[in-house]
mmCIF file of C-alpha atoms and ligand atoms in Angstrom:
data_model
loop_
_atom_site.group_PDB
_atom_site.id
_atom_site.type_symbol
_atom_site.label_atom_id
_atom_site.label_comp_id
_atom_site.label_asym_id
_atom_site.label_seq_id
_atom_site.Cartn_x
_atom_site.Cartn_y
_atom_site.Cartn_z
ATOM 1 C CA MET A 1 39.286 246.135 -20.045
ATOM 2 C CA LYS A 2 37.617 243.403 -21.028
ATOM 3 C CA PRO A 3 39.123 239.797 -19.677
ATOM 4 C CA LYS A 4 39.888 238.970 -23.509
ATOM 5 C CA ALA A 5 41.736 241.801 -24.153
ATOM 6 C CA LEU A 6 43.618 241.946 -20.916
ATOM 7 C CA SER A 7 44.972 238.133 -21.290
ATOM 8 C CA ALA A 8 46.377 239.563 -25.287
ATOM 9 C CA VAL A 9 48.259 242.264 -23.345
ATOM 10 C CA MET A 10 49.410 239.886 -20.644
ATOM 11 C CA LEU A 11 50.842 237.595 -23.520
ATOM 12 C CA ILE A 12 52.296 240.158 -25.151
ATOM 13 C CA SER A 13 53.901 241.727 -22.304
ATOM 14 C CA VAL A 14 55.435 238.189 -21.486
ATOM 15 C CA MET A 15 56.414 237.750 -24.856
ATOM 16 C CA LEU A 16 58.359 241.263 -25.207
ATOM 17 C CA LEU A 17 60.062 240.255 -21.775
ATOM 18 C CA LEU A 18 61.223 236.778 -22.850
ATOM 19 C CA GLY A 19 62.437 238.733 -26.163
ATOM 20 C CA CYS A 20 64.544 241.291 -24.820
ATOM 21 C CA SER A 21 65.977 238.869 -21.904
ATOM 22 C CA LYS A 22 69.622 238.039 -22.582
ATOM 23 C CA PRO A 23 72.067 236.206 -19.821
ATOM 24 C CA GLN A 24 73.501 238.155 -17.034
ATOM 25 C CA THR A 25 76.693 240.093 -17.518
ATOM 26 C CA THR A 26 78.008 241.900 -14.511
ATOM 27 C CA GLN A 27 75.791 245.071 -15.132
ATOM 28 C CA PRO A 28 72.406 245.602 -16.671
ATOM 29 C CA ALA A 29 73.092 246.546 -20.203
ATOM 30 C CA PRO A 30 71.097 249.208 -22.218
ATOM 31 C CA THR A 31 68.320 248.100 -24.352
ATOM 32 C CA THR A 32 68.471 250.274 -27.199
ATOM 33 C CA ASP A 33 70.869 249.939 -30.338
ATOM 34 C CA ALA A 34 71.445 253.647 -30.584
ATOM 35 C CA HIS A 35 75.495 254.444 -30.704
ATOM 36 C CA LEU A 36 75.564 256.627 -28.164
ATOM 37 C CA GLY A 37 76.025 260.130 -30.156
ATOM 38 C CA ILE A 38 79.779 258.677 -30.648
ATOM 39 C CA PRO A 39 81.168 256.517 -33.845
ATOM 40 C CA ILE A 40 81.266 253.016 -32.894
ATOM 41 C CA LYS A 41 85.153 252.318 -32.958
ATOM 42 C CA GLU A 42 85.714 256.026 -30.619
ATOM 43 C CA HIS A 43 86.994 253.797 -27.846
ATOM 44 C CA LEU A 44 89.939 252.247 -29.984
ATOM 45 C CA VAL A 45 91.335 255.779 -30.959
ATOM 46 C CA LEU A 46 93.780 256.167 -28.179
ATOM 47 C CA ALA A 47 95.266 252.114 -28.790
ATOM 48 C CA VAL A 48 95.683 252.260 -32.125
ATOM 49 C CA LEU A 49 97.524 256.086 -31.465
ATOM 50 C CA TRP A 50 99.610 254.099 -28.888
ATOM 51 C CA GLN A 51 100.728 251.180 -31.193
ATOM 52 C CA GLN A 52 101.351 253.632 -34.430
ATOM 53 C CA HIS A 53 103.466 256.851 -32.138
ATOM 54 C CA ALA A 54 104.200 256.136 -28.976
ATOM 55 C CA ALA A 55 107.818 255.161 -28.541
ATOM 56 C CA GLU A 56 106.783 253.233 -25.508
ATOM 57 C CA TYR A 57 105.260 250.385 -28.110
ATOM 58 C CA ARG A 58 108.858 250.407 -30.122
ATOM 59 C CA ALA A 59 110.566 249.868 -26.979
ATOM 60 C CA LEU A 60 108.335 246.689 -25.843
ATOM 61 C CA CYS A 61 108.871 245.365 -28.983
ATOM 62 C CA TYR A 62 112.477 245.739 -28.899
ATOM 63 C CA GLN A 63 112.426 244.748 -25.139
ATOM 64 C CA ALA A 64 110.585 241.178 -26.071
ATOM 65 C CA TYR A 65 112.599 240.213 -29.365
ATOM 66 C CA ASN A 66 116.012 241.069 -26.983
ATOM 67 C CA VAL A 67 114.830 238.817 -24.223
ATOM 68 C CA ALA A 68 113.689 236.449 -26.645
ATOM 69 C CA LYS A 69 117.430 236.390 -28.508
ATOM 70 C CA GLN A 70 118.904 236.007 -24.947
ATOM 71 C CA ARG A 71 117.091 233.088 -24.642
ATOM 72 C CA ILE A 72 117.538 231.500 -28.065
ATOM 73 C CA ASP A 73 121.217 232.011 -27.356
ATOM 74 C CA TRP A 74 121.302 229.856 -23.752
ATOM 75 C CA VAL A 75 118.652 227.388 -25.228
ATOM 76 C CA LEU A 76 121.537 226.627 -28.408
ATOM 77 C CA ALA A 77 124.461 226.438 -25.534
ATOM 78 C CA ASN A 78 122.438 224.236 -23.286
ATOM 79 C CA HIS A 79 119.671 221.998 -25.362
ATOM 80 C CA ASP A 80 120.433 218.414 -25.471
ATOM 81 C CA SER A 81 117.579 217.485 -28.125
ATOM 82 C CA ASP A 82 117.807 214.969 -31.267
ATOM 83 C CA LEU A 83 114.850 216.911 -33.047
ATOM 84 C CA PRO A 84 115.477 219.805 -34.678
ATOM 85 C CA LEU A 85 114.656 223.052 -32.717
ATOM 86 C CA ALA A 86 111.735 225.299 -33.554
ATOM 87 C CA ILE A 87 110.056 228.689 -32.781
ATOM 88 C CA ILE A 88 106.430 228.524 -32.813
ATOM 89 C CA ALA A 89 105.154 232.348 -33.556
ATOM 90 C CA ASP A 90 101.825 233.994 -34.424
ATOM 91 C CA ILE A 91 101.650 236.620 -37.149
ATOM 92 C CA ASP A 92 99.248 239.523 -36.244
ATOM 93 C CA GLU A 93 100.517 242.344 -34.002
ATOM 94 C CA THR A 94 103.298 239.653 -33.327
ATOM 95 C CA VAL A 95 105.375 239.514 -36.329
ATOM 96 C CA LEU A 96 103.186 241.976 -38.896
ATOM 97 C CA ASP A 97 101.702 245.447 -37.626
ATOM 98 C CA ASN A 98 98.074 245.602 -38.799
ATOM 99 C CA SER A 99 97.349 248.476 -37.277
ATOM 100 C CA PRO A 100 96.685 250.273 -40.377
ATOM 101 C CA TYR A 101 93.227 248.150 -40.332
ATOM 102 C CA SER A 102 92.251 249.469 -37.225
ATOM 103 C CA SER A 103 92.544 253.301 -38.224
ATOM 104 C CA ARG A 104 90.498 252.281 -41.392
ATOM 105 C CA MET A 105 87.875 251.136 -38.989
ATOM 106 C CA ILE A 106 87.710 253.794 -37.064
ATOM 107 C CA LEU A 107 87.743 256.780 -39.759
ATOM 108 C CA ASP A 108 85.232 254.662 -41.873
ATOM 109 C CA ASP A 109 83.047 253.998 -38.618
ATOM 110 C CA ILE A 110 82.573 250.585 -39.125
ATOM 111 C CA ASN A 111 83.441 246.961 -36.874
ATOM 112 C CA TYR A 112 85.956 243.966 -38.000
ATOM 113 C CA SER A 113 84.276 242.219 -40.668
ATOM 114 C CA ARG A 114 86.009 239.182 -42.824
ATOM 115 C CA PRO A 115 85.467 241.165 -46.062
ATOM 116 C CA THR A 116 87.518 244.247 -45.430
ATOM 117 C CA TRP A 117 90.050 241.984 -42.977
ATOM 118 C CA TYR A 118 90.578 240.323 -46.677
ATOM 119 C CA GLU A 119 91.178 243.837 -48.515
ATOM 120 C CA TRP A 120 93.535 244.721 -45.830
ATOM 121 C CA GLY A 121 95.203 241.486 -46.201
ATOM 122 C CA ARG A 122 95.246 241.007 -50.174
ATOM 123 C CA LYS A 123 97.006 244.804 -49.686
ATOM 124 C CA GLU A 124 100.425 242.744 -48.752
ATOM 125 C CA SER A 125 101.197 245.795 -46.850
ATOM 126 C CA ALA A 126 101.404 245.225 -43.214
ATOM 127 C CA LYS A 127 105.173 246.322 -41.832
ATOM 128 C CA PRO A 128 107.200 244.569 -39.283
ATOM 129 C CA VAL A 129 106.675 244.662 -35.869
ATOM 130 C CA PRO A 130 109.854 246.559 -34.292
ATOM 131 C CA GLY A 131 112.813 244.072 -33.741
ATOM 132 C CA ALA A 132 110.872 241.018 -35.262
ATOM 133 C CA LEU A 133 112.567 240.575 -38.917
ATOM 134 C CA ASP A 134 116.438 240.816 -37.299
ATOM 135 C CA PHE A 135 114.932 238.048 -34.942
ATOM 136 C CA TYR A 136 113.866 235.806 -37.468
ATOM 137 C CA ARG A 137 116.365 236.217 -39.605
ATOM 138 C CA TYR A 138 118.960 235.729 -36.355
ATOM 139 C CA VAL A 139 117.346 232.204 -35.058
ATOM 140 C CA ALA A 140 117.111 230.879 -38.994
ATOM 141 C CA ASP A 141 121.087 231.822 -39.228
ATOM 142 C CA GLN A 142 121.406 229.650 -35.588
ATOM 143 C CA GLY A 143 119.838 226.613 -37.512
ATOM 144 C CA ILE A 144 116.765 227.217 -36.051
ATOM 145 C CA THR A 145 113.325 226.415 -38.088
ATOM 146 C CA VAL A 146 110.308 228.814 -37.279
ATOM 147 C CA PHE A 147 106.512 228.123 -37.595
ATOM 148 C CA TYR A 148 104.195 230.731 -38.407
ATOM 149 C CA VAL A 149 100.972 229.442 -36.564
ATOM 150 C CA SER A 150 98.424 232.356 -37.382
ATOM 151 C CA ASN A 151 94.721 232.425 -37.231
ATOM 152 C CA ARG A 152 94.250 234.384 -40.174
ATOM 153 C CA TYR A 153 92.032 232.723 -42.943
ATOM 154 C CA GLN A 154 93.214 229.739 -45.132
ATOM 155 C CA GLU A 155 91.915 231.934 -48.022
ATOM 156 C CA GLN A 156 94.744 234.276 -47.084
ATOM 157 C CA LEU A 157 97.837 232.390 -47.200
ATOM 158 C CA THR A 158 99.168 233.612 -50.486
ATOM 159 C CA GLU A 159 98.986 236.986 -49.568
ATOM 160 C CA THR A 160 100.484 236.141 -46.022
ATOM 161 C CA ILE A 161 103.395 234.469 -47.433
ATOM 162 C CA ASN A 162 103.892 237.744 -49.752
ATOM 163 C CA ASN A 163 103.673 239.978 -47.247
ATOM 164 C CA LEU A 164 105.985 238.061 -45.162
ATOM 165 C CA GLN A 165 108.159 237.475 -48.027
ATOM 166 C CA HIS A 166 108.147 241.265 -49.346
ATOM 167 C CA HIS A 167 110.261 241.722 -46.036
ATOM 168 C CA GLY A 168 112.714 238.902 -46.129
ATOM 169 C CA PHE A 169 111.409 237.123 -43.245
ATOM 170 C CA PRO A 170 112.658 233.597 -43.102
ATOM 171 C CA PHE A 171 110.406 230.464 -43.796
ATOM 172 C CA ALA A 172 107.778 231.867 -45.476
ATOM 173 C CA GLN A 173 106.722 229.500 -46.930
ATOM 174 C CA ALA A 174 103.389 227.128 -47.088
ATOM 175 C CA ALA A 175 104.404 224.148 -45.074
ATOM 176 C CA HIS A 176 105.851 226.917 -42.360
ATOM 177 C CA VAL A 177 102.547 229.071 -42.364
ATOM 178 C CA LEU A 178 99.778 227.108 -40.349
ATOM 179 C CA LEU A 179 96.459 228.964 -40.645
ATOM 180 C CA LYS A 180 92.633 229.005 -39.171
ATOM 181 C CA THR A 181 91.396 225.776 -40.571
ATOM 182 C CA GLU A 182 88.069 224.434 -38.682
ATOM 183 C CA THR A 183 89.181 225.613 -35.152
ATOM 184 C CA SER A 184 90.555 228.709 -34.014
ATOM 185 C CA GLY A 185 92.005 226.712 -31.118
ATOM 186 C CA LYS A 186 96.027 226.268 -31.807
ATOM 187 C CA GLU A 187 96.546 223.486 -29.987
ATOM 188 C CA PRO A 188 96.045 220.874 -32.602
ATOM 189 C CA ARG A 189 98.902 223.069 -34.831
ATOM 190 C CA ARG A 190 100.948 223.041 -31.926
ATOM 191 C CA GLN A 191 100.661 219.490 -31.882
ATOM 192 C CA GLN A 192 101.617 218.759 -34.930
ATOM 193 C CA ILE A 193 104.395 220.706 -35.295
ATOM 194 C CA LEU A 194 105.973 219.143 -31.800
ATOM 195 C CA THR A 195 105.537 215.694 -33.897
ATOM 196 C CA GLU A 196 108.899 216.334 -35.367
ATOM 197 C CA HIS A 197 110.567 219.326 -33.634
ATOM 198 C CA GLU A 198 111.744 220.355 -30.202
ATOM 199 C CA VAL A 199 109.883 223.612 -29.676
ATOM 200 C CA VAL A 200 111.868 226.032 -27.903
ATOM 201 C CA MET A 201 109.547 229.172 -27.578
ATOM 202 C CA LEU A 202 106.454 230.469 -28.711
ATOM 203 C CA ILE A 203 105.776 234.338 -29.773
ATOM 204 C CA GLY A 204 102.796 236.038 -29.849
ATOM 205 C CA ASP A 205 100.662 239.025 -28.591
ATOM 206 C CA ASN A 206 97.490 236.630 -27.149
ATOM 207 C CA LEU A 207 97.795 234.129 -24.393
ATOM 208 C CA SER A 208 96.234 231.475 -25.956
ATOM 209 C CA ASP A 209 99.209 231.612 -28.668
ATOM 210 C CA PHE A 210 100.707 229.863 -25.934
ATOM 211 C CA HIS A 211 98.469 227.380 -24.152
ATOM 212 C CA GLN A 212 95.481 226.110 -24.463
ATOM 213 C CA ASP A 213 94.385 226.794 -21.298
ATOM 214 C CA PHE A 214 93.814 230.229 -22.366
ATOM 215 C CA ASP A 215 91.363 229.476 -25.143
ATOM 216 C CA ASP A 216 87.869 230.767 -24.684
ATOM 217 C CA ARG A 217 88.438 231.988 -20.859
ATOM 218 C CA SER A 218 87.330 234.714 -18.656
ATOM 219 C CA SER A 219 89.051 237.561 -17.617
ATOM 220 C CA ALA A 220 89.147 235.819 -14.136
ATOM 221 C CA GLU A 221 90.348 232.602 -15.407
ATOM 222 C CA ARG A 222 92.752 234.318 -18.134
ATOM 223 C CA ASN A 223 94.678 235.941 -15.191
ATOM 224 C CA HIS A 224 94.775 233.165 -13.057
ATOM 225 C CA THR A 225 96.256 231.014 -15.499
ATOM 226 C CA ALA A 226 99.120 233.928 -16.385
ATOM 227 C CA LYS A 227 99.536 233.819 -12.960
ATOM 228 C CA LYS A 228 100.215 229.984 -12.663
ATOM 229 C CA MET A 229 102.536 230.186 -15.803
ATOM 230 C CA GLN A 230 104.678 233.581 -14.779
ATOM 231 C CA GLN A 231 107.990 231.708 -14.855
ATOM 232 C CA GLN A 232 107.171 231.024 -18.721
ATOM 233 C CA PHE A 233 106.906 234.698 -19.674
ATOM 234 C CA GLY A 234 110.335 235.978 -20.579
ATOM 235 C CA SER A 235 111.552 232.142 -21.246
ATOM 236 C CA ARG A 236 109.352 229.867 -23.348
ATOM 237 C CA TYR A 237 106.415 232.218 -24.048
ATOM 238 C CA ILE A 238 107.352 235.670 -25.680
ATOM 239 C CA VAL A 239 104.954 238.456 -25.345
ATOM 240 C CA LEU A 240 104.416 241.368 -27.856
ATOM 241 C CA PRO A 241 101.908 244.255 -26.633
ATOM 242 C CA ASN A 242 98.409 244.641 -28.531
ATOM 243 C CA PRO A 243 96.283 247.210 -26.761
ATOM 244 C CA MET A 244 93.630 247.273 -30.082
ATOM 245 C CA TYR A 245 92.152 243.644 -29.899
ATOM 246 C CA GLY A 246 92.712 240.185 -28.885
ATOM 247 C CA ASP A 247 90.564 237.434 -26.249
ATOM 248 C CA TRP A 248 91.536 240.195 -23.547
ATOM 249 C CA GLU A 249 88.595 242.081 -24.817
ATOM 250 C CA THR A 250 86.219 239.457 -27.063
ATOM 251 C CA ASP A 251 86.805 236.625 -24.269
ATOM 252 C CA GLY A 252 87.321 239.054 -21.360
ATOM 253 C CA LEU A 253 84.981 242.126 -21.667
ATOM 254 C CA TYR A 254 82.455 241.077 -23.872
ATOM 255 C CA GLU A 255 82.362 237.121 -22.194
ATOM 256 C CA GLY A 256 82.736 235.112 -25.474
ATOM 257 C CA ARG A 257 79.396 236.789 -26.868
ATOM 258 C CA TYR A 258 79.610 238.252 -30.556
ATOM 259 C CA ASP A 259 76.240 239.394 -30.621
ATOM 260 C CA TRP A 260 76.180 242.671 -28.309
ATOM 261 C CA SER A 261 74.764 245.566 -29.429
ATOM 262 C CA GLU A 262 77.112 248.760 -29.702
ATOM 263 C CA ALA A 263 75.294 250.515 -26.598
ATOM 264 C CA GLU A 264 75.556 247.263 -24.530
ATOM 265 C CA LYS A 265 79.490 246.826 -25.316
ATOM 266 C CA ALA A 266 79.949 250.482 -24.420
ATOM 267 C CA ALA A 267 78.025 249.900 -21.072
ATOM 268 C CA MET A 268 79.897 246.732 -20.397
ATOM 269 C CA ARG A 269 83.251 248.643 -21.062
ATOM 270 C CA ARG A 270 82.539 251.059 -18.745
ATOM 271 C CA SER A 271 81.216 248.765 -16.101
ATOM 272 C CA LYS A 272 84.335 246.820 -16.036
ATOM 273 C CA LEU A 273 86.379 249.896 -14.989
ATOM 274 C CA LEU A 274 88.266 249.338 -11.325
ATOM 275 C CA PRO A 275 88.210 252.643 -9.426
ATOM 276 C CA ASP A 276 89.658 253.489 -6.797
HETATM 277 MG MG1 LIG B 1 97.958 237.723 -32.969
#
């Protein structure tokens, strides 16, 4: 090979190597975008079926709201705050069940996208999470204010309020439904509520619904912080089950990156299984 041709081959090789490089993950990921011959949401099927069919899912939701009610009764009997009492609740998979949207993604073989999420929201047909409606009506009857702090988009405010009102959730009005603006972190919205209220409970399916120390963290960090806050769960923090999605998947399994190929995501999922 002539020297000129040789250097051209070397240059192309270096460019290819640079183009293929990605930050290190726990396991080398495949370089192909192929879907491995299976639908891209196949891994989600069992999680959605569990939420939609398992009595254990319903029982866990009832358990969460039963514990929440017992805690509220204790707070009402023991608090000495001059400020009005309030609860901060997330919406999706905490108050409203969006498993039909996940079912649709699986059947249509598509990933989450803002247009399809908006389309689902506009239907205003999400049903209450088991136990939720009775609980929020109960706390409202006790004079406790409810704020819904959700990372639904601002454009979804009207349909979100309509959906909540349709089922009879209390405080389903703009002043009490705080959706995502410029940041998905919920701490600024929590602080805003805390200026005029004594927040006695936070309810959510994602640990970032409770404390900013869970924002944008790895699985190891999230688990470490959960251990540190162990005493809060079942008292100040009430957790609902969500096997379908959450920061445990995006920040945890996929390490906070959204540009993995389907094959890379599949490889990462398998690489993080912990066999004996
Ligand atoms: Mg949620």
